[in-house]
Coordinates of C-alpha atoms in Angstrom, one line a residue:
Chain A
M1 CA 55.9 18.5 168.8
A2 CA 52.2 18.1 169.6
K3 CA 49.4 19.4 167.4
I4 CA 47.3 22.0 169.1
I5 CA 43.6 21.9 168.4
V6 CA 41.3 24.7 169.5
V7 CA 37.6 24.1 169.8
T8 CA 35.9 27.5 169.6
S9 CA 32.7 29.1 168.4
G10 CA 32.2 32.7 169.6
K11 CA 28.6 31.9 170.6
G12 CA 28.0 30.2 174.0
G13 CA 26.2 27.0 174.6
V14 CA 26.7 25.5 171.1
G15 CA 28.7 22.4 172.2
K16 CA 32.3 23.3 172.6
T17 CA 32.9 21.5 175.8
T18 CA 30.8 18.5 174.7
T19 CA 32.9 18.4 171.5
S20 CA 36.3 18.9 173.3
A21 CA 35.4 16.0 175.6
S22 CA 34.3 13.6 172.9
L23 CA 37.1 14.6 170.6
S24 CA 39.9 14.0 173.1
V25 CA 38.4 10.7 174.1
G26 CA 38.1 9.8 170.4
L27 CA 41.8 10.6 169.8
A28 CA 42.9 8.8 172.9
T29 CA 40.9 5.7 171.9
R30 CA 42.9 5.7 168.7
G31 CA 46.1 5.4 170.7
F32 CA 47.2 9.1 170.5
K33 CA 48.5 10.6 173.8
T34 CA 46.0 13.5 174.3
A35 CA 45.7 16.3 176.7
V36 CA 42.6 18.5 177.0
I37 CA 42.7 21.9 178.7
D38 CA 39.8 24.0 180.0
F39 CA 40.4 27.7 179.1
D40 CA 37.2 28.9 180.7
I41 CA 38.7 30.3 183.9
G42 CA 36.1 30.9 186.5
L43 CA 33.3 29.0 184.8
R44 CA 34.9 25.6 184.4
N45 CA 32.8 22.7 182.9
L46 CA 35.2 20.4 181.3
D47 CA 35.8 18.5 184.5
L48 CA 32.1 17.9 185.0
I49 CA 31.6 16.7 181.4
M50 CA 34.6 14.3 181.7
G51 CA 33.5 13.1 185.1
V52 CA 36.6 14.1 187.0
E53 CA 35.2 17.0 189.1
R54 CA 36.0 15.2 192.4
R55 CA 39.6 14.8 191.5
V56 CA 40.6 18.4 190.9
V57 CA 43.3 19.5 193.2
Y58 CA 45.5 21.9 191.2
D59 CA 44.4 23.7 188.0
F60 CA 45.7 25.5 184.9
V61 CA 46.2 28.8 186.8
N62 CA 48.2 27.2 189.6
V63 CA 50.6 25.8 186.9
I64 CA 50.9 29.2 185.2
R65 CA 51.7 30.9 188.5
G66 CA 54.2 28.2 189.5
E67 CA 52.1 27.1 192.4
S68 CA 52.1 23.6 191.2
T69 CA 53.9 21.5 188.6
L70 CA 52.0 20.4 185.5
N71 CA 52.1 16.8 186.6
Q72 CA 50.4 17.6 189.9
A73 CA 47.6 19.4 188.0
L74 CA 47.0 16.9 185.2
I75 CA 44.3 14.4 185.9
R76 CA 44.7 11.0 184.3
D77 CA 41.4 9.7 182.8
K78 CA 40.4 6.4 184.4
H79 CA 38.8 4.9 181.3
H80 CA 41.3 6.0 178.7
K81 CA 44.9 5.7 179.7
E82 CA 46.2 8.0 176.9
L83 CA 44.1 10.9 178.0
C84 CA 44.9 13.6 180.6
I85 CA 42.7 16.6 181.6
L86 CA 44.0 20.0 182.8
P87 CA 41.1 21.7 184.5
A88 CA 40.5 25.5 184.8
S89 CA 40.4 27.4 188.0
Q90 CA 37.0 28.1 189.5
T91 CA 38.0 30.9 191.9
R92 CA 40.0 33.1 189.6
D93 CA 39.1 34.7 186.3
K94 CA 40.5 35.1 182.8
D95 CA 42.9 37.9 183.9
A96 CA 45.0 35.2 185.5
L97 CA 46.0 33.9 182.1
T98 CA 49.1 35.3 180.5
E99 CA 50.5 34.6 177.0
E100 CA 53.9 33.5 178.4
G101 CA 52.2 31.3 181.0
V102 CA 50.0 29.6 178.4
A103 CA 53.0 29.2 176.0
A104 CA 55.1 27.6 178.7
V105 CA 52.4 25.1 179.6
L106 CA 51.7 24.2 176.0
E107 CA 55.4 23.7 175.4
E108 CA 55.8 21.4 178.3
L109 CA 52.7 19.4 177.3
G110 CA 54.0 19.2 173.7
K111 CA 57.0 17.2 174.8
S112 CA 55.0 14.2 175.9
F113 CA 51.6 14.4 174.1
D114 CA 50.5 14.0 170.4
Y115 CA 47.5 16.2 170.6
I116 CA 46.5 19.1 172.9
V117 CA 42.8 20.0 172.7
C118 CA 42.0 23.5 174.0
D119 CA 38.4 24.0 175.1
S120 CA 37.8 27.7 174.5
P121 CA 35.3 29.7 176.5
A122 CA 32.6 31.6 174.6
G123 CA 33.2 35.2 173.5
I124 CA 36.2 36.9 172.0
E125 CA 37.9 38.0 175.2
R126 CA 41.2 37.0 176.7
G127 CA 40.3 33.3 177.5
A128 CA 39.1 32.7 173.9
Q129 CA 42.0 34.7 172.4
L130 CA 44.6 32.7 174.3
A131 CA 42.9 29.4 173.6
M132 CA 43.3 30.0 169.9
Y133 CA 46.6 31.9 169.8
F134 CA 48.9 28.9 169.6
A135 CA 46.6 26.6 167.6
D136 CA 47.5 24.6 164.5
I137 CA 43.9 23.3 163.9
A138 CA 40.7 25.0 164.7
I139 CA 37.3 23.4 165.0
V140 CA 34.6 26.0 164.8
V141 CA 31.5 24.6 166.5
T142 CA 28.3 26.1 165.1
N143 CA 24.6 25.6 165.6
P144 CA 22.4 25.9 162.4
E145 CA 21.0 29.2 163.7
V146 CA 21.6 32.7 162.6
S147 CA 23.4 34.2 165.7
S148 CA 25.7 31.2 166.0
V149 CA 26.6 31.4 162.3
R150 CA 27.4 35.1 162.6
D151 CA 29.5 34.6 165.7
S152 CA 31.4 31.7 164.1
D153 CA 32.0 33.9 161.1
R154 CA 33.5 36.6 163.4
M155 CA 35.6 33.9 165.0
L156 CA 37.0 32.8 161.6
G157 CA 38.0 36.4 161.0
L158 CA 39.9 36.4 164.3
L159 CA 41.5 33.0 163.6
S160 CA 43.0 34.4 160.4
S161 CA 44.4 37.5 162.0
K162 CA 44.9 37.3 165.8
T163 CA 46.8 34.0 166.1
K164 CA 50.6 33.3 166.3
R165 CA 50.5 31.7 162.9
A166 CA 48.9 34.7 161.3
E167 CA 51.2 37.1 163.1
E168 CA 54.3 35.2 162.0
G169 CA 53.1 34.7 158.5
R170 CA 53.2 30.9 158.7
A171 CA 50.8 28.5 157.0
P172 CA 47.3 29.5 158.2
I173 CA 45.4 27.5 160.9
S174 CA 43.6 24.6 159.4
E175 CA 39.9 25.5 159.9
H176 CA 37.0 22.9 160.2
L177 CA 33.3 23.3 160.7
L178 CA 31.5 21.1 163.2
L179 CA 27.7 21.6 162.9
T180 CA 26.0 20.6 166.1
R181 CA 22.4 20.2 167.2
Y182 CA 21.3 19.5 163.7
C183 CA 17.7 18.4 163.2
P184 CA 16.9 17.3 159.6
K185 CA 13.2 17.4 160.3
R186 CA 13.3 21.1 161.2
V187 CA 15.5 21.8 158.3
S188 CA 13.1 20.2 155.8
N189 CA 10.1 22.2 157.2
G190 CA 12.2 25.4 156.9
D191 CA 12.6 26.2 160.6
M192 CA 16.3 25.6 160.8
L193 CA 19.2 26.6 158.6
S194 CA 20.4 23.8 156.4
L195 CA 23.9 22.5 156.0
S196 CA 24.2 24.2 152.7
D197 CA 23.0 27.6 154.1
V198 CA 25.6 27.4 156.8
N199 CA 28.3 26.4 154.3
E200 CA 27.4 29.3 152.0
I201 CA 28.2 31.8 154.7
L202 CA 31.1 30.1 156.4
A203 CA 32.7 28.3 153.5
I204 CA 35.2 26.1 155.4
P205 CA 35.7 22.3 155.2
L206 CA 33.1 20.3 157.1
L207 CA 34.4 18.1 159.8
G208 CA 31.1 16.6 161.0
V209 CA 27.4 17.1 161.6
I210 CA 26.2 16.1 165.1
P211 CA 22.5 15.5 165.3
E212 CA 20.3 16.9 168.1
S213 CA 20.2 14.1 170.6
P214 CA 18.9 13.3 174.1
A215 CA 22.1 11.3 174.5
V216 CA 24.1 14.5 175.0
L217 CA 22.2 15.6 178.1
R218 CA 22.5 12.1 179.5
A219 CA 26.2 12.1 178.9
S220 CA 26.9 15.4 180.6
N221 CA 24.8 14.4 183.6
S222 CA 26.7 11.2 184.0
G223 CA 30.1 12.6 183.4
V224 CA 30.8 10.3 180.4
P225 CA 31.6 12.0 177.1
V226 CA 28.9 11.2 174.5
I227 CA 31.3 9.5 172.1
D228 CA 31.5 6.6 174.7
D229 CA 27.7 6.1 174.1
T230 CA 28.4 4.1 171.0
E231 CA 24.7 3.3 170.4
S232 CA 23.6 6.9 170.2
D233 CA 23.5 8.9 167.0
A234 CA 25.5 11.8 168.5
G235 CA 28.2 9.4 169.8
Q236 CA 28.6 7.8 166.4
A237 CA 28.7 11.2 164.7
Y238 CA 31.5 12.3 166.9
A239 CA 33.4 9.1 166.1
D240 CA 33.0 9.8 162.4
A241 CA 34.3 13.4 163.0
V242 CA 37.4 12.1 164.8
A243 CA 38.0 9.7 161.8
R244 CA 37.8 12.6 159.4
L245 CA 40.1 14.7 161.5
L246 CA 42.6 11.9 161.2
G247 CA 42.3 12.0 157.4
E248 CA 39.9 9.2 156.8
D249 CA 37.1 9.6 154.2
V250 CA 33.9 8.9 156.0
P251 CA 30.5 9.6 154.5
F252 CA 28.2 12.0 156.4
R253 CA 25.4 10.3 158.3
F254 CA 22.4 11.8 160.2
L255 CA 21.8 14.5 157.5
E256 CA 18.4 13.1 156.4
E257 CA 15.3 12.5 158.3
K258 CA 14.6 8.9 159.4
P259 CA 11.5 8.0 157.4
H260 CA 8.5 7.2 159.5
W261 CA 7.6 3.4 159.5
I262 CA 4.4 4.0 157.6
K263 CA 6.3 5.8 154.8
R264 CA 8.7 3.0 154.6
L265 CA 5.8 0.6 154.3
F266 CA 4.3 2.5 151.4
S267 CA 7.6 2.9 149.6
F268 CA 8.0 -0.9 149.9
K269 CA 4.6 -1.4 148.3
E270 CA 5.4 1.0 145.5
R271 CA 8.5 -0.9 144.7
E272 CA 6.5 -4.1 144.5
T273 CA 4.0 -2.8 142.0
V274 CA 6.6 -1.2 139.7
Chain B
M1 CA 35.0 84.4 161.3
T2 CA 35.8 83.2 157.8
E3 CA 38.5 84.8 155.6
S4 CA 35.8 86.2 153.3
T5 CA 33.8 87.8 156.1
V6 CA 36.9 89.5 157.4
A7 CA 37.7 90.7 153.9
A8 CA 34.2 92.0 153.3
E9 CA 34.3 93.9 156.6
Q10 CA 37.5 95.6 155.5
G11 CA 35.8 96.8 152.3
V12 CA 37.2 94.2 149.9
C13 CA 34.6 93.5 147.2
F14 CA 35.7 90.2 145.7
Q15 CA 38.1 87.3 145.8
L16 CA 39.5 85.5 142.8
K17 CA 39.9 81.8 143.5
T18 CA 41.0 79.0 141.2
S19 CA 38.4 76.3 141.0
F20 CA 38.3 73.3 138.7
L21 CA 34.9 73.1 137.1
P22 CA 34.5 70.2 134.7
C23 CA 32.1 71.1 132.0
T24 CA 30.9 69.5 128.8
T25 CA 32.1 70.4 125.3
L26 CA 29.6 70.3 122.5
Q27 CA 31.7 69.7 119.4
L28 CA 29.7 70.9 116.4
L29 CA 30.5 68.5 113.6
R30 CA 27.9 69.3 110.9
Y31 CA 26.1 72.5 110.5
D32 CA 22.4 71.5 110.2
L33 CA 20.5 73.1 113.0
D34 CA 17.3 71.2 112.5
E35 CA 19.2 68.0 112.8
L36 CA 21.2 69.4 115.7
A37 CA 18.0 70.2 117.6
A38 CA 16.5 66.8 117.0
Q39 CA 19.7 64.8 117.7
L40 CA 20.6 66.8 120.8
N41 CA 17.1 66.3 122.2
A42 CA 17.3 62.6 121.5
S43 CA 20.7 62.4 123.3
V44 CA 19.5 64.3 126.3
Q45 CA 16.3 62.1 126.5
R46 CA 18.4 59.1 127.1
A47 CA 19.6 60.5 130.4
P48 CA 17.3 63.5 131.0
T49 CA 18.3 64.6 134.5
F50 CA 22.0 64.1 133.9
F51 CA 22.4 67.2 131.7
I52 CA 20.2 69.6 133.6
G53 CA 22.2 72.8 134.3
S54 CA 25.4 71.4 132.6
P55 CA 27.7 74.2 131.6
I56 CA 28.4 73.8 127.8
V57 CA 31.3 75.1 125.8
L58 CA 30.6 75.1 122.1
D59 CA 33.6 73.8 120.2
L60 CA 33.8 75.1 116.6
E61 CA 37.0 73.4 115.4
S62 CA 35.2 71.2 112.9
V63 CA 33.0 74.0 111.4
K64 CA 35.7 76.7 111.4
N65 CA 35.7 77.1 107.7
L66 CA 31.9 77.5 107.4
G67 CA 31.9 81.2 108.0
N68 CA 29.0 82.8 109.8
L69 CA 26.8 80.5 111.9
D70 CA 23.4 81.3 113.5
F71 CA 24.7 81.5 117.1
N72 CA 21.4 82.8 118.4
R73 CA 19.6 79.7 117.3
I74 CA 22.4 77.4 118.5
K75 CA 22.2 79.1 121.9
Q76 CA 18.4 78.6 122.0
I77 CA 18.8 74.9 121.1
I78 CA 21.2 74.4 124.0
I79 CA 19.0 76.2 126.4
A80 CA 15.9 74.3 125.2
N81 CA 17.6 71.1 126.4
N82 CA 18.2 72.5 129.9
M83 CA 21.9 73.1 129.4
V84 CA 23.8 76.3 130.0
P85 CA 25.9 77.6 127.1
I86 CA 28.8 79.5 128.6
G87 CA 30.9 80.3 125.6
I88 CA 32.7 79.0 122.5
R89 CA 36.2 78.1 121.5
G90 CA 38.1 77.1 118.4
G91 CA 36.3 79.4 116.0
T92 CA 37.6 82.1 113.6
E93 CA 37.8 85.7 114.7
A94 CA 34.6 86.5 112.8
Q95 CA 32.8 83.6 114.3
S96 CA 34.0 84.6 117.8
M97 CA 32.6 88.1 117.3
A98 CA 29.3 86.8 116.1
A99 CA 29.1 84.4 119.0
A100 CA 29.9 87.1 121.5
N101 CA 27.1 89.2 120.1
A102 CA 24.7 86.3 120.7
G103 CA 25.9 86.1 124.3
M104 CA 28.5 83.3 123.9
P105 CA 31.9 84.9 124.3
T106 CA 35.1 83.1 123.4
L107 CA 36.7 81.3 126.3
I108 CA 40.5 81.3 126.5
L109 CA 41.2 78.1 128.3
S110 CA 44.8 77.3 129.3
K111 CA 46.1 73.9 128.5
A112 CA 45.3 72.5 131.9
T113 CA 41.8 73.7 132.1
A114 CA 41.1 72.9 128.4
Q115 CA 41.8 69.3 129.2
S116 CA 39.4 69.3 132.2
A117 CA 36.7 71.1 130.1
A118 CA 36.9 68.3 127.6
S119 CA 36.1 65.7 130.2
T120 CA 32.5 64.7 130.4
A121 CA 32.3 64.5 134.1
K122 CA 29.4 66.5 135.5
T123 CA 29.2 67.9 139.0
S124 CA 27.6 71.1 140.2
T125 CA 30.2 71.6 142.9
P126 CA 33.9 72.0 142.4
A127 CA 35.4 68.6 142.2
K128 CA 38.5 67.7 144.2
P129 CA 41.7 67.3 142.0
A130 CA 42.2 63.6 141.4
T131 CA 44.4 62.0 144.1
P132 CA 47.3 59.9 142.9
A133 CA 46.0 56.4 142.2
L134 CA 47.7 53.5 143.8
P135 CA 47.4 50.0 142.3
T136 CA 44.0 48.4 143.0
K137 CA 43.8 46.5 146.3
L138 CA 42.9 42.8 145.6
I139 CA 41.6 40.4 148.2
T140 CA 40.9 36.8 147.5
T141 CA 40.1 35.4 150.9
P142 CA 36.5 35.6 152.4
I143 CA 35.9 38.8 154.3
R144 CA 34.6 37.7 157.7
S145 CA 32.2 39.5 160.1
G146 CA 34.0 42.2 162.0
M147 CA 36.7 42.8 159.4
Q148 CA 37.3 46.3 158.0
I149 CA 39.2 46.8 154.8
Y150 CA 40.1 50.3 153.6
A151 CA 41.6 50.8 150.1
K152 CA 43.2 54.2 150.4
D153 CA 43.6 56.2 147.2
S154 CA 42.7 53.2 145.1
D155 CA 39.9 50.8 144.0
L156 CA 39.1 47.6 145.9
I157 CA 38.4 44.2 144.4
V158 CA 37.2 41.3 146.5
M159 CA 37.0 37.9 145.0
S160 CA 34.8 36.2 147.5
S161 CA 31.8 37.0 149.6
V162 CA 31.6 39.6 152.3
S163 CA 29.9 38.5 155.5
A164 CA 27.3 40.4 157.4
G165 CA 29.1 42.7 159.9
A166 CA 32.1 43.3 157.7
E167 CA 33.0 46.7 156.2
L168 CA 34.6 47.6 152.9
L169 CA 35.8 51.2 152.3
A170 CA 37.6 52.6 149.3
D171 CA 38.5 56.0 147.9
G172 CA 37.7 54.6 144.5
H173 CA 35.4 51.8 143.2
I174 CA 34.5 48.6 144.9
H175 CA 34.1 45.4 143.0
I176 CA 32.8 42.3 144.8
Y177 CA 32.8 39.0 142.8
G178 CA 30.6 37.3 145.3
T179 CA 27.8 38.2 147.6
L180 CA 27.8 41.4 149.6
R181 CA 26.1 40.9 152.9
G182 CA 28.0 43.5 154.9
R183 CA 28.6 47.2 154.2
A184 CA 30.4 48.8 151.2
L185 CA 31.3 52.5 151.2
A186 CA 32.9 53.7 148.0
G187 CA 34.4 57.2 147.3
V188 CA 34.9 57.8 151.0
Q189 CA 37.0 60.9 150.4
G190 CA 34.2 62.6 148.4
N191 CA 34.5 61.0 145.0
T192 CA 30.9 60.9 143.8
D193 CA 32.0 59.0 140.6
A194 CA 32.9 56.0 142.6
R195 CA 30.7 52.9 142.1
I196 CA 30.1 49.6 143.7
F197 CA 29.7 46.5 141.6
C198 CA 28.7 43.1 142.9
R199 CA 27.5 39.7 141.9
S200 CA 24.7 39.6 144.5
L201 CA 23.5 42.4 146.7
E202 CA 22.3 41.5 150.1
A203 CA 24.1 44.4 151.8
E204 CA 23.3 46.0 155.1
L205 CA 24.3 49.3 153.7
V206 CA 25.9 50.8 150.6
A207 CA 27.3 54.3 150.4
I208 CA 28.9 56.5 147.8
A209 CA 30.8 59.6 149.0
G210 CA 28.8 59.6 152.2
Y211 CA 25.3 59.2 150.6
Y212 CA 23.9 55.9 151.7
L213 CA 21.1 53.4 151.2
M214 CA 20.1 50.9 153.9
K215 CA 19.0 47.3 153.4
E216 CA 15.3 48.1 153.4
D217 CA 15.7 50.7 150.6
I218 CA 17.9 48.3 148.6
Q219 CA 15.5 45.4 148.8
D220 CA 12.8 47.4 147.0
T221 CA 15.0 48.2 144.1
C222 CA 16.5 44.9 143.0
K223 CA 16.2 41.2 143.2
Q224 CA 18.9 39.5 145.2
A225 CA 20.3 37.2 142.6
E226 CA 21.1 39.9 140.1
M227 CA 24.5 41.4 139.3
V228 CA 24.2 45.1 140.1
Q229 CA 26.0 48.3 140.2
V230 CA 25.5 51.1 142.7
Y231 CA 26.2 54.7 141.6
F232 CA 25.5 58.2 142.5
E233 CA 23.5 60.5 140.3
N234 CA 21.6 63.7 141.0
E235 CA 22.2 63.7 144.7
Q236 CA 20.8 60.1 144.9
V237 CA 22.3 56.7 145.3
K238 CA 20.9 54.5 142.6
I239 CA 21.1 50.7 141.9
A240 CA 20.9 49.3 138.4
A241 CA 21.2 45.7 137.1
L242 CA 24.4 45.0 135.1

């Protein structure tokens, strides 16, 4: 049976779709058969971020309503053969989703995939609720910013109460924090919440810290998930996060400012005189 | 129209109603009135406003065998400390007569009311009879934004932090062994003795029996890192370091 991962946040625009894309590519690269589903009915973006927008024929809602089979709707990724994408409908809205329909799709996917990544929409309405309802693992994407932290906190409350695992009294969903758009320079001059500030409020295990990076915008515009940009800091941070999700112990990078070359020069001189 | 207005209209002059009025017993242990005056004054000074207007029953059990006492002076001492002497109990017949002459008649309290008179709780309004207490509600997981917890007929203990946007309600006390960033409302059914205890107070709002303090009022009163208790006294919600 596949492990279902929900990528959620509450707040919009924090990096859920970016994360879902990179996460699923990262898992597929490691050899796991991965499916990624866009739950944002009516405002689909996952297909754009993954570069498959020109190949969308059938979508998630078509499958739920029996208008197509799952195989007809799934799009096989050209660069990663273990990865499939199930796009959302653009013409319908979240009311088209039903609990039974979603359950049936997840069950069918579960037969042939190892991981199913559910890209949740923003908010706490039906789309977000259904994306998290069947999850085993939750990745709560948060920006180091007060409204994002509060919304993520709310989301954590919902994850512990309004999911199948909670309702059936099974082991709780495994929650992880992914801090995105982190800028160490702004943290040190006090503009931005630090990792420890966020941890103090959310208090869940940290999966990764993704630095603010121009590579993310380049990646979305070119339809290539940023994890494939192996030279970029964001791409490498995502790769580290995937490793940690799979149980590896990887030290956190990109938490400190890169010292300016003049500072590095002076610190070299200091070491000489000592 | 209330029941009493209807009754008054029909010519009925009074209604007898049972109320539970907790009052304080002053047990006289040693008959030394100068010392009594000084010691009572010192006691009251420790919490001056707490005793204002308190009904006082003078208990003579320990000085029963001392014969006549200067009840006028005792009454004056009590009044001088802003308390209201309403009567005596536990004295001999002679003492009772002397006390009555001084304006402090003997109260015949039934067993039930004697017990409540012995309690040191002080309110100026009739208190509700205590609701049956259930075991304290204990929560160990973090309370997230948007969650609402109500401990009906009991106290509430939370062993983690309470996020902004969360609400804790209890009929009894609330203990938070963590940081309170949300709202805490104790004694929601009207129990003004309920208190809120927490390790660090950064709350949006705290309330006891409906009387509340907002974040701006709280910030002036205490530093954030201190362990504090929030209690109700003299129609005001107060915060004190623990």
